[in-house]
Tab-separated table of C-alpha atoms in Angstrom:
chain	number	residue	atom	x	y	z
A	268	MET	CA	103.679	94.351	93.271
A	269	PRO	CA	105.481	96.591	92.485
A	270	PRO	CA	104.856	100.006	93.785
A	271	LEU	CA	101.753	101.637	92.590
A	272	VAL	CA	102.035	105.608	92.456
A	273	GLY	CA	99.345	107.024	95.258
A	274	LEU	CA	100.332	103.372	97.728
A	275	GLU	CA	101.582	103.336	100.945
A	276	ASP	CA	104.359	100.230	100.565
A	277	ASN	CA	102.600	97.885	103.323
A	278	SER	CA	99.802	98.183	101.608
A	279	ARG	CA	100.771	96.787	98.341
A	280	TYR	CA	100.549	93.593	99.623
A	281	TYR	CA	96.938	93.829	100.557
A	282	SER	CA	94.503	90.899	98.035
A	283	VAL	CA	91.528	91.409	96.833
A	284	ALA	CA	89.608	91.381	99.598
A	285	MET	CA	91.529	93.634	101.660
A	286	VAL	CA	91.331	95.626	99.481
A	287	LEU	CA	87.719	95.707	99.534
A	288	MET	CA	88.062	96.172	102.895
A	289	HIS	CA	89.967	99.149	103.349
A	290	LEU	CA	87.349	100.733	100.717
A	291	ILE	CA	84.689	100.294	102.730
A	292	ILE	CA	86.660	101.345	106.233
A	293	VAL	CA	87.571	104.371	104.046
A	294	GLY	CA	84.227	105.002	102.227
A	295	GLU	CA	82.233	105.230	105.440
A	296	ALA	CA	84.833	107.209	107.185
A	297	LEU	CA	84.110	109.676	104.505
A	298	VAL	CA	80.495	109.477	104.777
A	299	ARG	CA	80.187	110.579	108.617
A	300	ARG	CA	83.151	113.062	108.033
A	301	ILE	CA	82.615	115.111	105.232
A	302	PRO	CA	78.187	115.708	105.711
A	303	PRO	CA	78.479	117.168	109.119
A	304	LEU	CA	81.696	119.263	107.461
A	305	SER	CA	79.217	120.873	105.234
A	306	ARG	CA	77.237	121.500	107.441
A	307	GLY	CA	79.977	123.685	109.592
A	308	ILE	CA	80.453	121.355	112.832
A	309	ARG	CA	84.008	119.995	113.003
A	310	PRO	CA	84.151	116.161	113.444
A	311	ASP	CA	86.201	115.664	116.906
A	312	ASP	CA	87.970	113.044	115.472
A	313	GLN	CA	91.099	112.318	113.748
A	314	VAL	CA	92.120	110.631	110.767
A	315	LYS	CA	94.743	107.662	111.906
A	316	ILE	CA	96.093	106.005	108.871
A	317	GLU	CA	96.216	102.800	111.780
A	318	ASP	CA	92.337	102.934	111.693
A	319	VAL	CA	91.749	102.452	107.959
A	320	LYS	CA	93.319	99.047	108.024
A	321	PRO	CA	92.461	95.888	106.494
A	322	TYR	CA	94.261	93.970	109.050
A	323	MET	CA	91.424	91.941	110.337
A	324	GLU	CA	88.916	88.912	109.490
A	325	ILE	CA	87.136	89.734	106.417
A	326	PRO	CA	84.558	88.616	106.203
A	327	GLU	CA	83.352	85.825	103.180
A	328	ASP	CA	80.309	88.250	101.623
A	329	ILE	CA	83.388	91.041	101.159
A	330	VAL	CA	82.654	91.198	97.414
A	331	GLU	CA	78.386	91.724	98.066
A	332	ARG	CA	79.059	94.364	100.796
A	333	PHE	CA	82.035	96.309	98.863
A	334	ALA	CA	78.152	96.052	95.922
A	335	ARG	CA	76.199	97.248	98.867
A	336	PHE	CA	78.146	99.937	100.348
A	337	MET	CA	79.156	101.603	96.772
A	338	GLN	CA	75.470	101.251	95.967
A	339	SER	CA	74.367	103.570	99.608
A	340	TYR	CA	77.485	105.496	99.093
A	341	ARG	CA	76.952	109.083	97.163
A	342	ARG	CA	73.246	108.536	97.483
A	343	ARG	CA	74.016	108.601	101.544
A	344	LEU	CA	76.551	111.334	101.101
A	345	GLU	CA	74.026	113.771	99.471
A	346	ARG	CA	70.645	113.585	101.563
A	347	ASN	CA	72.958	114.523	104.346
A	348	LEU	CA	75.813	117.296	101.907
A	349	GLY	CA	75.425	121.325	103.010
A	350	ASP	CA	77.904	123.299	101.792
A	351	ILE	CA	80.560	121.377	99.895
A	352	HIS	CA	83.049	124.355	99.553
A	353	LEU	CA	82.338	125.412	102.510
A	354	ASN	CA	85.358	126.613	104.488
A	355	ASN	CA	86.133	124.329	107.434
A	356	THR	CA	88.350	121.889	107.619
A	357	THR	CA	90.048	118.544	109.749
A	358	PRO	CA	93.292	117.386	108.833
A	359	HIS	CA	94.406	114.537	106.815
A	360	PRO	CA	98.048	113.157	108.213
A	361	TRP	CA	99.528	112.992	105.160
A	362	PHE	CA	97.768	116.228	103.102
A	363	GLY	CA	96.867	118.205	105.756
A	364	GLU	CA	93.893	120.270	106.366
A	365	LEU	CA	90.633	119.247	103.603
A	366	ASN	CA	87.430	120.853	103.335
A	367	PRO	CA	84.338	118.570	102.734
A	368	LYS	CA	85.290	118.958	99.120
A	369	GLY	CA	88.587	118.521	99.684
A	370	TRP	CA	87.579	114.362	100.970
A	371	SER	CA	85.539	114.262	98.124
A	372	THR	CA	87.932	114.233	96.442
A	373	LEU	CA	90.604	112.663	97.817
A	374	GLY	CA	87.351	109.437	98.501
A	375	MET	CA	88.146	110.009	94.220
A	376	VAL	CA	91.637	109.732	93.904
A	377	HIS	CA	91.955	106.929	96.336
A	378	GLN	CA	89.303	105.035	95.129
A	379	ILE	CA	91.519	104.993	91.836
A	380	VAL	CA	93.953	104.469	92.753
A	381	HIS	CA	92.880	100.988	95.211
A	382	ARG	CA	90.895	99.603	91.705
A	383	ARG	CA	94.790	100.481	89.615
A	384	GLN	CA	95.733	97.840	92.952
A	385	ILE	CA	93.438	94.965	92.592
A	386	GLU	CA	93.673	95.817	88.683
A	387	ALA	CA	97.655	94.064	89.324
A	388	ILE	CA	96.923	91.891	91.604
A	389	VAL	CA	93.977	90.512	89.023
A	390	ASP	CA	96.682	90.720	86.308
A	391	ARG	CA	98.778	88.856	88.466
A	392	LEU	CA	96.369	86.698	89.351
A	393	LYS	CA	96.022	85.717	86.204
A	394	SER	CA	99.175	84.988	85.087
A	395	GLN	CA	100.122	83.059	87.335
A	396	THR	CA	97.646	80.551	86.786
A	397	SER	CA	98.806	80.548	82.681
A	398	GLU	CA	101.845	79.462	83.178
């Protein structure tokens, strides 16, 4: 697959299942990070890129798991959210210090990048089966 804007080079070889697993891993991390930051608590853990790689056995029901995750993501964030504009930050390995709104925005952009990745994978698969 040719490089997509915003996609780390080694991530471009993911399958759709790997992308979905990666989105769940990152999304769960955001649910654990954004609410505490928005309430003035600085998480002790550091974000590491290698911790969000889907290099594991992917469950067969990954599509259903992703759907369930997406249904609960916003509700889980909103239920625990304080002041999203609070100037309480924690570092991202590539983008530096981010406050709760910055982490939320990053999560949104992250979803967009990987949606484009999934669409490109599906398009490539369609073109291979039509040959």
